[in-house]
Amino acid sequence: MINFVCSWVLSRFTLLSRRLLSLNTWPILFCCLVGAGCTSPTENKSFRIGFSQRTEADTWRKTMLDDMNRELSFNPEIELLVENADGQSAKQVQQIQKLIGQQIDLLIVSPNAALPITPIVEKAYQQQIPVVILDRRTASDEYTAYVGADNVEVGRTAGIYANALLHGAGNVLEIGESPGSSADIDRHRGFIEVIHQHPGLRLVTKLEGDWDTHSFAGKLTKLLQEKPGLQLIFAQNDRTALKAYRVCQQAGVANQVKIIGVDGLPGKNEGIDLVDRGILSATVLYPTGGKEAIQTALAILNKQPFKRENRLPITLIDSTNVRIMKLQNERIMAQQTDINRQIRRIRELTQTYSSQKNTLYFTLICLIVVIALAAWALYLFRQKRAAYQTLERQNQEILDQKDQIEAVSQQARAATEEKLRFYSYISHEFNTPLSLILTPTEDLLEKKNVSPHELKTSLGLVQKNAYRLLRLVDQMLDLRKTDAGKQRLHASEQDLVAFVREIVHDFARKAQKQRIDLQFIPERTSLPVWFDAEKLDKVLFNLLSNAFKYTPKGGLIHVRLTLLDNWVQIQVSDNGEGMTPEEQEHAFDLFFSGAKPFNLGKGLGLALSMEFIQLHQGELRVQSEKGIGTEFTIQLPTGNQHLSPDEMGKPASPSVIRPRILTLDEEVDDTGELIVNVPKQASTVLIVEDNDDLRTFLATRLGQEFEVVVEKTGENGWERVLEIVPDVIISDVMLDGTALDGLQLTQRIKADSRTSHIPVILLTAKGQMENRIEGTRAGADAYITKPFNSTYLLETLRTTLANRAKWQRRYSADLLPQPANRQEKKFLNELTALIEKHLADPTFSVEKLSREMGLSRVQLYRKVQALLAMNVSDYLAEVRLKKAKYMLKETNKSMAEIAAETGFGSAAYFTTFFKQHTQKTPSEYRKSPMRV
């Protein structure tokens, strides 16, 4: 067919050519052929824009030029002429004059300095050439439009953040931009405005910055040596900030001086990267404005409305948002790569179209002898219209893709914020099992001889917590599969009644131990249902585990299985503590923790359970009331009509279905003191820990040397502190299910005069410096992070108690000790004042003293024993004896008078008591030249 068409076209072309030649029409044909051959595949440029910039040596300027070229890629009819002045104002003036001579349609100027560039810019403006000023201003108002950020606002933003970093007081140094530039002047003015508003902030000096990498290094080094109190540097660009950091690093003060930069560009050693690496405390994002300058120029050239003053937004990037900014920039760069690829594709299509158009022109000349000129023109018109429609459709597809990418980016940003908050809780959830794995292991390795019972107990604890970690990891992997859409259903028809009964039976031992009424109540003896055994096993396991966790001893947990029309229903109900309406509404939200501390196992378990039931095309609901109980309801469809063929398969073997890591938390008796053979007079240690395994391990480990008392909640711990007044307290910071956490408990202990002397050691998975500062501020004597070494914990306890014993000996040396703790000093002042008030009363006893102090006899005894290493009676006698010694030396009163004023019943008893304690009679003591 193709050969036939070609032969026909060739024959018609030959015939018509002869007729045209016979009519002397060959000159016309030759002109048409020449015109077609000379047709250019590209169109002529419609506008010429001249761009004069101060330099292209820095990344910020390169980014600005890249933004301009990127925007111009959508306008191929625009020609951009670029001149770089290399930071020389005189050279920039010459280059602008050159651009004016090249008959440009619009001039874009980024001035090197304001004053030198102003006359030539005014000249261009007066010659009716539109002028767009970019980034830095000139000294004149004669321009068409201005595009750039407010440098004064940049300075103000840096000043406000500097005040926040230094808490309103400190010494500040500023390093400027190129001297004389509008950016340097405006940023300095904005920074100074804020500094002057805070009297505690003092600007030490302002150094000048330029392109010389060592221009201010010597001055800054000398300044750091002469004024070591410098606390913050504000550099007017990120490159200067990096140089300042290196100078501070060489001077050894990099960790003491905070640095704020300006620009906030992506890339290695740029602002965002420097903040992310901790080199800069913050950077002010200063947009280049390249894209906006081109958009403004196009509006001017196309006679469209435009804004004369285009202020670009700025923002501050610090440690709170640098990761998000970095991820956003990476995402934008990936999007830009896709856009560039689409642009290249459009250019290829355009070139293909141009080539096809030339071919069509040539074919037109060839076929002008075959068909009528009108018919051929109509054909060309239709072809052009189709090509334009294709290009418009492709352009619209690109715009739609761009909108979709932006929408996905916003969703990803929100999801990232939620996941970052979620992962911040993982360390606490993982560190407690890791502590119970590492600590027993280290104890076993340190001991030369280990009994079989101790070895089995420790390895059992290690195995249990390793399984717990493995279960958490498995749940996280399941969640990852669900997020990625790779979670698939593998359903088979099985007896649901037998399946649920077996799972409930696994919890029987735990129910028996906790005296919980666990019952499985099926409506039928058997019920075949299509379900994925592995996934349903995990759902029921999670629901029953949560029910046991929140059901008190002696409660009930019932599992019912009923058939309702075309649905099978499984209900797991308990009479536990229940949920608030808010907790019930968000029970299956992965990132919701409610008023309680976040629990990773519970959050993952319920969220995954919902996902697994939805895979079955079923429903999972919860009904709960605070203080009454909770009921979870699972509804699964009967039959297999709702399943696709690839979701149905053979039943999995039991070993595959349920290699269940049944680490059901075995509760321990957490009431009362742990019975351990400890030496008499051993120090009492109170342990407040919500994790049962860790609480039992600590009690067993410390019980070999101390008298140990354990509590599970902060409230019970405070009550036990008041009851027994222990020698030292060990508490976890995060106490699940309690309104009083470890920090609040520590603050309450240190604020109460009855307990302020007790040392407190905090255990926590939060090991960051800010958490340590918070614990120390609460009054903790030691702060140990999980996982911890038990030997280190023991040595910390011993050292704390030894230091307390030293204080006791020092305090008991004088009549009125002077402890460092303000609460302890107040207590001893009140105690001594009461004793001196009733010193002459021989019937004044410890019982009366405790009543007037507002303490029980036991509390008073333990408090005085802890502070003075003596009982209350001995201290009362010591005060009386020292008062008597003073009166014997400083007065001439008789023995009877002194005995009466110091509370002794008679002069004889006074003499006997005095000689027993001083080895001298009162008369001998009065005559002796030395004081005892």
Coordinates of C-alpha atoms in Angstrom, one line a residue, residues 208-693:
E208 CA 33.1 44.4 58.8
G209 CA 32.8 41.4 56.5
D210 CA 33.9 41.1 52.9
W211 CA 35.0 38.4 50.5
D212 CA 38.4 37.9 52.1
T213 CA 38.2 34.7 54.0
H214 CA 40.5 36.1 56.7
S215 CA 39.3 39.7 56.8
F216 CA 37.9 39.6 60.3
A217 CA 39.6 36.5 61.7
G218 CA 42.3 38.4 63.5
K219 CA 40.0 41.0 65.0
L220 CA 37.6 38.3 66.2
T221 CA 40.3 36.2 67.7
K222 CA 41.7 39.2 69.6
L223 CA 38.2 40.1 70.7
L224 CA 37.5 36.6 72.0
Q225 CA 40.8 36.7 74.0
E226 CA 40.2 40.2 75.4
K227 CA 36.5 39.7 76.2
P228 CA 35.9 36.1 77.1
G229 CA 32.3 36.8 78.1
L230 CA 31.1 37.0 74.5
Q231 CA 27.9 34.9 74.2
L232 CA 26.5 35.4 70.7
I233 CA 27.5 36.4 67.2
F234 CA 25.1 37.7 64.6
A235 CA 26.7 37.3 61.1
Q236 CA 24.8 38.9 58.2
N237 CA 25.3 35.9 56.0
D238 CA 25.8 32.2 56.6
R239 CA 29.3 32.1 55.0
T240 CA 30.5 34.7 57.4
A241 CA 28.8 32.8 60.3
L242 CA 30.7 29.6 59.3
K243 CA 34.0 31.6 59.3
A244 CA 33.2 33.0 62.7
Y245 CA 32.5 29.5 64.0
R246 CA 35.9 28.3 62.8
V247 CA 37.6 31.2 64.5
C248 CA 35.7 30.4 67.8
Q249 CA 36.6 26.7 67.3
Q250 CA 40.3 27.6 67.1
A251 CA 39.9 29.8 70.2
G252 CA 38.3 27.0 72.1
V253 CA 35.0 28.7 72.7
A254 CA 32.8 27.1 70.0
N255 CA 30.5 25.6 72.6
Q256 CA 30.1 28.8 74.5
V257 CA 29.3 31.2 71.7
K258 CA 25.9 30.9 69.9
I259 CA 25.9 32.1 66.2
I260 CA 23.0 33.3 64.1
G261 CA 23.4 33.6 60.3
V262 CA 21.4 34.8 57.4
D263 CA 20.4 33.2 54.0
G264 CA 19.2 29.7 55.0
L265 CA 20.2 28.0 51.7
P266 CA 20.1 24.2 51.3
G267 CA 23.2 22.3 50.5
K268 CA 26.4 21.3 52.3
N269 CA 27.9 24.0 54.5
E270 CA 24.9 26.2 53.8
G271 CA 22.6 27.7 56.4
I272 CA 20.2 24.8 56.8
D273 CA 23.0 22.2 56.9
L274 CA 24.9 24.3 59.5
V275 CA 21.9 24.6 61.8
D276 CA 21.2 20.9 61.4
R277 CA 24.8 20.1 62.4
G278 CA 24.6 22.4 65.4
I279 CA 27.2 24.8 64.1
L280 CA 24.7 27.6 64.0
S281 CA 21.9 28.2 66.5
A282 CA 19.7 29.6 63.8
T283 CA 19.7 31.2 60.4
V284 CA 17.2 33.7 58.9
L285 CA 15.8 32.5 55.6
Y286 CA 16.5 35.3 53.1
P287 CA 14.9 34.4 49.8
T288 CA 16.8 35.2 46.6
G289 CA 13.9 36.7 44.7
G290 CA 15.1 35.4 41.3
K291 CA 11.8 33.9 40.5
E292 CA 9.8 36.9 41.7
A293 CA 12.0 39.3 39.7
I294 CA 11.4 37.4 36.4
Q295 CA 7.6 37.3 37.2
T296 CA 7.5 41.0 37.8
A297 CA 9.6 41.7 34.7
L298 CA 7.2 39.6 32.5
A299 CA 4.2 41.4 33.9
I300 CA 5.9 44.8 33.1
L301 CA 6.8 43.7 29.5
N302 CA 3.4 42.2 28.9
K303 CA 1.6 45.3 30.1
Q304 CA 0.0 43.4 33.0
P305 CA -0.7 44.7 36.5
F306 CA 2.3 44.4 38.9
K307 CA 3.3 45.5 42.4
R308 CA 6.0 48.2 42.6
E309 CA 7.2 47.0 46.0
N310 CA 7.5 43.2 46.3
R311 CA 8.5 42.3 49.8
L312 CA 9.6 38.7 50.1
P313 CA 8.7 36.8 53.3
I314 CA 11.4 35.8 55.7
T315 CA 11.5 33.2 58.4
L316 CA 13.7 31.8 61.1
I317 CA 15.2 28.3 61.0
D318 CA 16.5 26.8 64.2
S319 CA 16.6 23.3 65.7
T320 CA 12.8 23.1 66.0
N321 CA 12.2 23.3 62.3
V322 CA 15.5 22.6 60.5
R323 CA 14.7 18.9 59.9
I324 CA 11.4 19.8 58.3
M325 CA 13.0 22.6 56.2
K326 CA 15.7 20.2 55.1
L327 CA 13.2 17.5 54.1
Q328 CA 11.1 20.1 52.3
N329 CA 14.1 21.4 50.3
E330 CA 15.0 17.8 49.4
R331 CA 11.4 17.2 48.3
I332 CA 11.4 20.5 46.3
M333 CA 14.6 19.6 44.6
A334 CA 13.2 16.2 43.7
Q335 CA 10.1 18.0 42.4
Q336 CA 12.2 20.4 40.4
T337 CA 14.1 17.5 38.9
D338 CA 10.8 16.1 37.7
I339 CA 9.8 19.5 36.3
N340 CA 13.1 19.9 34.5
R341 CA 12.6 16.4 33.0
Q342 CA 9.1 17.5 31.8
I343 CA 10.6 20.7 30.4
R344 CA 13.2 18.7 28.5
R345 CA 10.5 16.5 27.2
I346 CA 8.5 19.5 26.0
R347 CA 11.5 20.8 24.2
E348 CA 12.0 17.5 22.6
L349 CA 8.4 17.5 21.5
T350 CA 8.8 21.1 20.3
Q351 CA 11.8 20.1 18.3
T352 CA 10.0 17.1 16.9
Y353 CA 7.1 19.3 16.1
S354 CA 9.4 21.8 14.3
S355 CA 11.0 19.0 12.4
Q356 CA 7.6 17.7 11.4
K357 CA 6.5 21.1 10.5
N358 CA 9.4 21.6 8.1
T359 CA 8.7 18.2 6.6
L360 CA 5.1 19.2 6.1
Y361 CA 6.2 22.4 4.4
F362 CA 8.4 20.4 2.1
T363 CA 5.6 18.0 1.5
L364 CA 3.4 20.9 0.7
I365 CA 5.7 22.0 -2.1
C366 CA 5.9 18.5 -3.4
L367 CA 2.2 17.9 -3.3
I368 CA 1.2 21.4 -4.6
V369 CA 1.3 19.8 -8.0
V370 CA -1.0 17.0 -6.8
I371 CA -3.8 18.6 -4.8
A372 CA -5.4 21.9 -4.6
L373 CA -3.6 24.6 -2.5
A374 CA -6.8 25.2 -0.6
A375 CA -7.3 21.6 0.5
W376 CA -3.6 21.4 1.6
A377 CA -3.9 24.6 3.6
L378 CA -7.0 23.2 5.4
Y379 CA -5.0 20.1 6.1
L380 CA -2.1 22.1 7.6
F381 CA -4.5 24.1 9.7
R382 CA -6.0 21.0 11.2
Q383 CA -2.6 19.5 11.9
K384 CA -1.4 22.6 13.6
R385 CA -4.6 22.8 15.7
A386 CA -4.1 19.2 16.8
A387 CA -0.5 19.8 17.7
Y388 CA -1.4 22.9 19.8
Q389 CA -4.1 21.0 21.6
T390 CA -1.6 18.3 22.4
L391 CA 0.8 20.8 23.8
E392 CA -1.9 22.5 25.8
R393 CA -3.0 19.1 27.2
Q394 CA 0.5 18.3 28.2
N395 CA 1.0 21.6 29.8
Q396 CA -2.2 21.1 31.8
E397 CA -1.1 17.7 32.8
I398 CA 2.2 19.2 34.1
L399 CA 0.3 21.8 36.1
D400 CA -2.0 19.1 37.5
Q401 CA 1.0 17.0 38.5
K402 CA 2.6 20.0 40.1
D403 CA -0.6 20.6 42.1
Q404 CA -0.7 16.9 43.1
I405 CA 2.9 17.0 44.2
E406 CA 2.3 20.1 46.4
A407 CA -0.7 18.4 48.0
V408 CA 1.3 15.2 48.7
S409 CA 4.1 17.4 50.1
Q410 CA 1.7 19.0 52.5
Q411 CA 0.3 15.6 53.6
A412 CA 3.8 14.2 54.0
R413 CA 4.8 17.2 56.1
A414 CA 1.9 16.7 58.5
A415 CA 2.6 13.0 58.6
T416 CA 6.2 13.6 59.3
E417 CA 5.4 15.9 62.3
E418 CA 3.1 13.2 63.7
K419 CA 5.6 10.5 63.3
L420 CA 8.4 12.5 64.9
R421 CA 6.2 13.0 67.9
F422 CA 5.4 9.3 67.9
Y423 CA 9.1 8.1 67.7
S424 CA 10.1 10.4 70.6
Y425 CA 8.2 7.9 72.9
I426 CA 9.9 4.8 71.4
S427 CA 13.1 5.2 73.5
H428 CA 11.2 5.1 76.8
E429 CA 9.2 2.0 75.7
F430 CA 12.3 0.2 74.6
N431 CA 14.7 1.2 77.3
T432 CA 12.9 -0.5 80.2
P433 CA 13.0 -4.0 78.6
L434 CA 16.6 -3.2 77.5
S435 CA 17.4 -2.4 81.2
L436 CA 15.9 -5.8 82.2
I437 CA 18.0 -7.5 79.6
L438 CA 21.4 -5.7 80.1
T439 CA 21.4 -5.3 83.8
P440 CA 20.8 -9.0 84.8
T441 CA 23.3 -10.0 82.0
E442 CA 26.0 -7.7 83.4
D443 CA 25.4 -9.0 86.9
L444 CA 25.8 -12.6 85.8
L445 CA 29.0 -11.7 83.9
E446 CA 30.5 -9.9 86.9
K447 CA 29.9 -12.9 89.3
K448 CA 32.3 -15.7 89.4
N449 CA 29.9 -18.2 90.9
V450 CA 26.2 -18.2 90.0
S451 CA 23.6 -20.5 91.6
P452 CA 21.3 -22.5 89.2
H453 CA 18.3 -20.8 90.6
E454 CA 19.7 -17.3 90.2
L455 CA 20.9 -18.2 86.7
K456 CA 17.5 -19.5 85.7
T457 CA 15.7 -16.5 87.2
S458 CA 17.9 -14.0 85.4
L459 CA 17.8 -15.7 82.1
G460 CA 14.0 -16.0 82.4
L461 CA 13.8 -12.3 82.9
V462 CA 16.1 -11.7 80.0
Q463 CA 14.1 -14.0 77.7
K464 CA 10.8 -12.4 78.8
N465 CA 11.9 -8.9 78.0
A466 CA 13.6 -10.0 74.8
Y467 CA 10.3 -11.4 73.7
R468 CA 8.6 -8.2 74.7
L469 CA 11.0 -6.2 72.5
L470 CA 10.5 -8.7 69.7
R471 CA 6.7 -8.3 69.9
L472 CA 7.0 -4.5 69.7
V473 CA 9.4 -4.8 66.7
D474 CA 6.9 -7.2 65.0
Q475 CA 4.1 -4.7 65.5
M476 CA 6.1 -1.9 64.1
L477 CA 7.0 -4.0 61.0
D478 CA 3.3 -4.9 60.6
L479 CA 2.5 -1.2 60.8
R480 CA 5.2 -0.5 58.2
K481 CA 3.7 -3.0 55.8
T482 CA 0.2 -1.5 56.3
D483 CA 1.5 2.0 55.6
A484 CA 3.2 0.7 52.5
G485 CA 0.1 -1.1 51.3
K486 CA 1.9 -4.5 51.4
Q487 CA -0.3 -6.1 54.1
R488 CA -2.2 -8.9 52.4
L489 CA -5.0 -11.1 53.7
H490 CA -4.5 -14.9 53.7
A491 CA -7.9 -16.2 54.7
S492 CA -9.0 -19.8 55.1
E493 CA -12.2 -21.4 56.5
Q494 CA -11.6 -22.5 60.1
D495 CA -13.6 -23.2 63.3
L496 CA -13.7 -19.7 64.9
V497 CA -15.0 -21.1 68.2
A498 CA -12.1 -23.4 68.7
F499 CA -9.7 -20.7 67.6
V500 CA -10.9 -18.1 70.1
R501 CA -11.2 -20.7 72.9
E502 CA -7.5 -21.6 72.4
I503 CA -6.4 -18.0 72.6
V504 CA -8.5 -17.4 75.8
H505 CA -7.1 -20.5 77.3
D506 CA -3.6 -19.0 77.0
F507 CA -4.6 -16.3 79.4
A508 CA -6.0 -18.7 82.0
R509 CA -2.9 -18.9 84.1
K510 CA -2.6 -15.1 84.3
A511 CA -6.3 -14.8 85.2
Q512 CA -5.9 -17.4 87.9
K513 CA -2.9 -15.6 89.4
Q514 CA -4.7 -12.3 89.4
R515 CA -8.0 -13.8 90.6
I516 CA -9.8 -12.5 87.5
D517 CA -13.0 -14.2 86.3
L518 CA -12.0 -15.0 82.7
Q519 CA -14.8 -16.7 80.7
F520 CA -15.3 -17.6 77.0
I521 CA -19.1 -17.7 76.2
P522 CA -19.8 -19.0 72.6
E523 CA -23.3 -19.1 71.3
R524 CA -22.4 -22.3 69.3
T525 CA -20.1 -25.2 69.8
S526 CA -18.5 -24.7 66.4
L527 CA -18.7 -22.0 63.7
P528 CA -16.8 -22.2 60.4
V529 CA -15.7 -18.7 59.3
W530 CA -13.2 -17.4 56.6
F531 CA -10.5 -15.4 58.4
D532 CA -6.7 -14.9 58.4
A533 CA -5.6 -16.8 61.5
E534 CA -2.3 -15.0 62.0
K535 CA -3.9 -11.5 61.9
L536 CA -7.0 -12.4 64.0
D537 CA -4.7 -14.0 66.6
K538 CA -2.8 -10.7 67.0
V539 CA -6.1 -8.8 67.2
L540 CA -7.5 -11.0 70.0
F541 CA -4.2 -11.1 71.8
N542 CA -3.9 -7.3 71.8
L543 CA -7.5 -6.9 73.1
L544 CA -7.1 -9.4 75.9
S545 CA -3.7 -8.0 76.9
N546 CA -5.2 -4.5 77.2
A547 CA -8.1 -5.9 79.2
F548 CA -5.8 -7.6 81.7
K549 CA -3.6 -4.5 81.9
Y550 CA -6.5 -2.2 83.0
T551 CA -8.6 -4.7 85.0
P552 CA -7.9 -4.9 88.7
K553 CA -7.4 -8.1 90.7
G554 CA -10.7 -9.8 91.4
G555 CA -12.3 -8.3 88.3
L556 CA -13.8 -10.0 85.3
I557 CA -13.0 -10.4 81.6
H558 CA -15.7 -12.1 79.4
V559 CA -15.3 -13.1 75.7
R560 CA -18.6 -13.7 73.9
L561 CA -19.1 -15.1 70.4
T562 CA -22.5 -14.8 68.7
L563 CA -23.9 -15.0 65.1
L564 CA -26.0 -12.0 63.9
D565 CA -27.5 -12.5 60.4
N566 CA -24.6 -12.5 58.0
W567 CA -22.1 -11.3 60.7
V568 CA -20.2 -13.1 63.4
Q569 CA -19.5 -11.0 66.5
I570 CA -16.7 -11.3 69.1
Q571 CA -17.0 -9.1 72.3
V572 CA -14.2 -8.7 74.8
S573 CA -15.5 -6.9 77.9
D574 CA -14.0 -6.1 81.3
N575 CA -14.9 -4.1 84.4
G576 CA -11.6 -2.2 84.5
E577 CA -10.9 1.5 84.8
G578 CA -12.5 2.4 81.5
M579 CA -11.9 5.3 79.2
T580 CA -12.8 9.0 79.0
P581 CA -14.9 10.1 76.1
E582 CA -11.8 11.7 74.5
E583 CA -9.8 8.5 74.9
Q584 CA -12.7 6.4 73.5
E585 CA -13.0 8.7 70.4
H586 CA -9.2 8.3 69.6
A587 CA -8.7 4.7 70.9
F588 CA -7.6 3.5 67.5
D589 CA -5.5 6.5 66.5
L590 CA -1.8 5.6 66.4
F591 CA -0.4 8.9 67.6
F592 CA -3.0 9.7 70.3
S593 CA -2.0 9.2 74.0
G594 CA -4.6 11.2 75.8
A595 CA -4.0 12.5 79.3
K596 CA -1.7 9.5 80.2
P597 CA 1.9 8.9 79.1
F598 CA 2.1 7.4 75.7
N599 CA 2.3 3.5 75.6
L600 CA 3.9 2.2 72.4
G601 CA 2.6 -1.3 72.8
K602 CA -1.0 -0.2 73.3
G603 CA -0.9 2.4 70.6
L604 CA 0.5 0.0 68.0
G605 CA -1.7 -2.9 69.1
L606 CA -5.1 -1.1 68.8
A607 CA -4.1 0.7 65.6
L608 CA -2.9 -2.6 64.0
S609 CA -6.0 -4.4 65.2
M610 CA -8.2 -1.9 63.4
E611 CA -6.2 -2.3 60.2
F612 CA -6.4 -6.1 60.4
I613 CA -10.1 -6.1 60.9
Q614 CA -10.7 -3.7 58.0
L615 CA -8.6 -6.1 55.8
H616 CA -11.3 -8.7 56.7
Q617 CA -14.0 -6.2 55.5
G618 CA -15.2 -6.1 59.2
E619 CA -15.6 -3.6 61.9
L620 CA -13.9 -2.9 65.3
R621 CA -15.7 -0.7 67.8
V622 CA -15.2 0.2 71.5
Q623 CA -17.7 1.2 74.2
S624 CA -16.4 2.4 77.5
E625 CA -17.3 4.4 80.6
K626 CA -14.8 5.7 83.1
G627 CA -14.7 3.6 86.3
I628 CA -17.2 1.0 84.9
G629 CA -15.4 -0.9 82.2
T630 CA -14.6 -1.3 78.5
E631 CA -16.1 -3.5 75.7
F632 CA -14.4 -4.1 72.3
T633 CA -16.6 -5.6 69.6
I634 CA -15.3 -7.3 66.4
Q635 CA -17.7 -8.0 63.6
L636 CA -16.6 -10.3 60.7
P637 CA -18.7 -11.1 57.6
T638 CA -19.6 -14.8 57.1
G639 CA -19.0 -16.6 53.8
N640 CA -16.2 -15.7 51.3
Q641 CA -18.0 -13.5 48.9
H642 CA -16.2 -10.4 50.2
L643 CA -12.8 -12.0 49.6
S644 CA -10.8 -11.9 46.3
P645 CA -9.3 -15.2 44.9
D646 CA -5.8 -14.2 45.9
E647 CA -7.0 -13.6 49.5
M648 CA -8.2 -17.2 50.0
G649 CA -5.8 -20.1 50.6
K650 CA -5.1 -23.1 52.8
P651 CA -5.1 -22.9 56.6
A652 CA -1.7 -22.1 58.0
S653 CA -0.1 -24.6 60.3
P654 CA -0.3 -23.8 64.1
S655 CA 3.5 -23.2 64.2
V656 CA 3.1 -20.5 61.5
I657 CA -0.2 -19.2 62.8
R658 CA 0.8 -18.6 66.4
P659 CA 4.4 -18.6 67.4
R660 CA 3.0 -16.3 70.0
I661 CA 5.4 -14.5 72.2
L662 CA 3.2 -14.9 75.2
T663 CA 4.9 -12.5 77.5
L664 CA 1.9 -11.9 79.6
D665 CA 3.1 -9.6 82.3
E666 CA 3.2 -11.7 85.5
E667 CA 2.1 -9.4 88.2
V668 CA 4.1 -9.2 91.4
D669 CA 2.9 -8.4 94.9
D670 CA 3.9 -4.8 95.1
T671 CA 2.6 -4.2 98.6
G672 CA 4.7 -3.9 101.7
E673 CA 8.4 -4.5 102.3
L674 CA 10.2 -7.3 100.4
I675 CA 11.3 -10.0 102.8
V676 CA 15.1 -10.4 102.3
N677 CA 17.8 -11.4 104.7
V678 CA 19.5 -8.1 105.3
P679 CA 21.8 -7.1 108.1
K680 CA 20.3 -5.4 111.1
Q681 CA 20.4 -1.6 111.1
A682 CA 20.4 -1.7 107.2
S683 CA 19.4 1.4 105.4
T684 CA 15.8 1.6 104.1
V685 CA 15.4 2.0 100.3
L686 CA 12.0 2.9 98.8
I687 CA 11.6 1.9 95.2
V688 CA 8.8 3.6 93.2
E689 CA 8.6 1.9 89.7
D690 CA 5.5 1.1 87.6
N691 CA 7.1 -1.7 85.6
D692 CA 6.6 -5.0 87.5
D693 CA 9.7 -6.8 86.3

